[in-house]
Amino acid sequence: MNIKASAPGKLLLFGEHAVVYGYPCIVTTVSPRVYVEVEKNSGPLKIEAPQVKDTIFVEEAIKHFCEKYKVDNKILIKTFSNFSSKFGLGSSSAVTVATIKALSKFYGIETSKKEIFDLGYKVIRTIQKVGSGFDIASAIYGKTIYYVSGGQIIETLSVKDLSLVIGYSGIKADTASIVKNLEFRIHNSESEYKKIFSKIGKIVEEAKISLVNSDWKKTGELMNQNHKLLQELGVSTEKLDNMCFSAVSAGAYGAKLSGAGGGDCMIALTPKNKIKNVESAIINAGGEIINAKINV
Ligand code: MEV
């Protein structure tokens, strides 16, 4: 018997980095997904994962699952993805969650969302050593969520008609090393960084309200402010800054980098009638447009 499960990618709307230090963030899902298939294998565990980066997440997820639920691992696992892991859209967390969901189905073990979260978060922490787990929660709960590190709060927000343009900077960022580098810098001037995190935390609280109220002008302003604070944290790049600046000049309500920074993607909250202009502006600034549905 062949069992399938899948999980979506994600985009951070507000609160990256500060979420690692106990502040909330807001994350939404994107339409590209990772799919995992499990079938019985007569021999030992076999993994066919074309996305090399994902294999370790699949291996760890299987190991943790089999240990926790005391099942064998004589299985063949195949993974498929309709997005590249280079974009920073959460393919590692999606493949982790999809693997756990597929194994639960395959072994007929009922797992709650919270149980999947705890297991998935363990996998991510084992491999990356750092991380708030927001991406795992997003892949499990879907839609747009307000999240506090370690899954202390996971609250679904009713957000409608979120119109985002996603621009890829062309540079693959390494989240774990950016987070560790920031941690190192924080040791030298803790109070300064704490002030920035606290400001980001306030922006997230305001955005939680403006998003639910579909107040796009306010949400855009908050995105610009959040991006400025990420610049102050030293995680943005000239390319991301240019892409954000160009998007706002072309009519976006606001724009910011999304994720750890250092590359990967930026997002621009854009009125529907300005989407073409904003996309062209991002391309002219050297970015690549990623076509994906949001908040799915
Ligand atoms: C990376 O996409 C977001 C960070 O906040 C790290 C994390 O929360 O795990 C930088």
Short mmCIF file of N, CA and C and ligand atoms in Angstrom, two decimals, residues 10 12 15-21 25 88 121 124-125 128 130-135 147 149 175-176 178-179 182 230 235 258-261 264, ligand 1:
data_model
loop_
_atom_site.label_atom_id
_atom_site.label_comp_id
_atom_site.label_asym_id
_atom_site.label_seq_id
_atom_site.Cartn_x
_atom_site.Cartn_y
_atom_site.Cartn_z
N LYS A 10 6.26 28.24 3.35
CA LYS A 10 5.83 29.39 4.19
C LYS A 10 6.57 30.68 3.82
N LEU A 12 7.49 34.37 6.02
CA LEU A 12 7.31 35.16 7.25
C LEU A 12 6.82 36.55 6.88
N GLY A 15 8.27 39.71 12.05
CA GLY A 15 8.83 39.21 13.31
C GLY A 15 10.02 38.28 13.24
N GLU A 16 10.65 38.11 12.04
CA GLU A 16 11.81 37.21 11.99
C GLU A 16 12.91 37.69 12.94
N HIS A 17 13.70 36.80 13.38
CA HIS A 17 14.79 36.98 14.35
C HIS A 17 14.27 37.28 15.76
N ALA A 18 13.40 38.28 15.89
CA ALA A 18 12.87 38.58 17.23
C ALA A 18 12.16 37.35 17.79
N VAL A 19 11.56 36.54 16.91
CA VAL A 19 10.83 35.34 17.35
C VAL A 19 11.77 34.34 18.05
N VAL A 20 13.04 34.35 17.67
CA VAL A 20 14.01 33.45 18.30
C VAL A 20 14.24 33.87 19.76
N TYR A 21 13.99 35.15 20.04
CA TYR A 21 14.24 35.70 21.39
C TYR A 21 12.94 35.91 22.18
N CYS A 25 5.76 36.17 16.03
CA CYS A 25 5.90 36.46 14.60
C CYS A 25 4.58 36.12 13.91
N GLY A 88 14.23 29.52 0.10
CA GLY A 88 14.03 29.80 1.53
C GLY A 88 12.55 29.82 1.89
N TYR A 121 9.53 19.81 15.55
CA TYR A 121 10.40 20.84 16.14
C TYR A 121 11.69 20.19 16.67
N ILE A 124 14.00 19.59 13.70
CA ILE A 124 14.66 20.82 13.24
C ILE A 124 15.78 21.22 14.22
N ARG A 125 15.48 21.15 15.51
CA ARG A 125 16.48 21.54 16.53
C ARG A 125 17.67 20.59 16.51
N GLN A 128 19.50 21.67 13.02
CA GLN A 128 19.98 23.06 12.88
C GLN A 128 20.51 23.66 14.18
N VAL A 130 19.41 25.63 16.04
CA VAL A 130 18.72 26.90 16.34
C VAL A 130 17.36 26.90 15.64
N GLY A 131 16.52 27.87 16.00
CA GLY A 131 15.25 28.01 15.29
C GLY A 131 14.07 28.05 16.24
N SER A 132 13.09 28.87 15.88
CA SER A 132 11.93 29.07 16.75
C SER A 132 10.83 28.03 16.50
N GLY A 133 10.88 27.35 15.34
CA GLY A 133 9.85 26.34 15.02
C GLY A 133 8.64 26.92 14.31
N PHE A 134 8.69 28.23 13.97
CA PHE A 134 7.52 28.85 13.32
C PHE A 134 7.20 28.16 11.99
N ASP A 135 8.26 27.69 11.30
CA ASP A 135 8.06 27.08 9.99
C ASP A 135 7.38 25.71 10.09
N TYR A 147 2.50 33.36 16.05
CA TYR A 147 3.27 32.26 16.65
C TYR A 147 4.27 32.78 17.68
N SER A 149 7.63 31.36 19.97
CA SER A 149 8.67 30.31 19.93
C SER A 149 8.35 29.05 20.72
N THR A 175 20.12 30.02 6.88
CA THR A 175 19.43 30.53 8.07
C THR A 175 20.20 30.27 9.35
N ALA A 176 20.65 29.02 9.55
CA ALA A 176 21.28 28.68 10.82
C ALA A 176 22.52 29.55 11.07
N ILE A 178 23.15 32.54 9.87
CA ILE A 178 22.76 33.95 10.09
C ILE A 178 22.24 34.12 11.53
N VAL A 179 21.45 33.15 11.99
CA VAL A 179 20.92 33.21 13.37
C VAL A 179 22.08 33.13 14.38
N LEU A 182 24.12 36.38 14.44
CA LEU A 182 23.42 37.43 15.17
C LEU A 182 23.55 37.19 16.68
N LEU A 230 15.21 45.30 10.65
CA LEU A 230 16.03 44.16 10.21
C LEU A 230 17.36 44.68 9.63
N VAL A 235 20.95 42.17 9.07
CA VAL A 235 20.68 40.93 8.34
C VAL A 235 20.19 41.16 6.90
N SER A 258 11.95 38.68 3.91
CA SER A 258 11.14 37.67 4.59
C SER A 258 12.04 36.48 4.91
N GLY A 259 12.21 36.19 6.19
CA GLY A 259 13.07 35.08 6.59
C GLY A 259 14.31 35.59 7.30
N ALA A 260 15.37 34.82 7.20
CA ALA A 260 16.58 35.16 7.96
C ALA A 260 17.33 36.36 7.41
N GLY A 261 17.12 36.70 6.14
CA GLY A 261 17.91 37.76 5.50
C GLY A 261 19.14 37.16 4.86
N ASP A 264 17.75 35.04 -0.04
CA ASP A 264 16.39 34.48 -0.11
C ASP A 264 15.38 35.50 -0.65
C1 MEV B 1 14.19 32.35 9.47
O1 MEV B 1 13.34 32.07 8.38
C2 MEV B 1 13.48 33.04 10.59
C3 MEV B 1 14.29 33.25 11.85
O2 MEV B 1 13.48 34.00 12.75
C4 MEV B 1 14.72 31.95 12.46
C5 MEV B 1 13.63 31.20 13.19
O3 MEV B 1 12.67 31.79 13.66
O4 MEV B 1 13.78 29.97 13.30
C6 MEV B 1 15.52 34.10 11.54
#
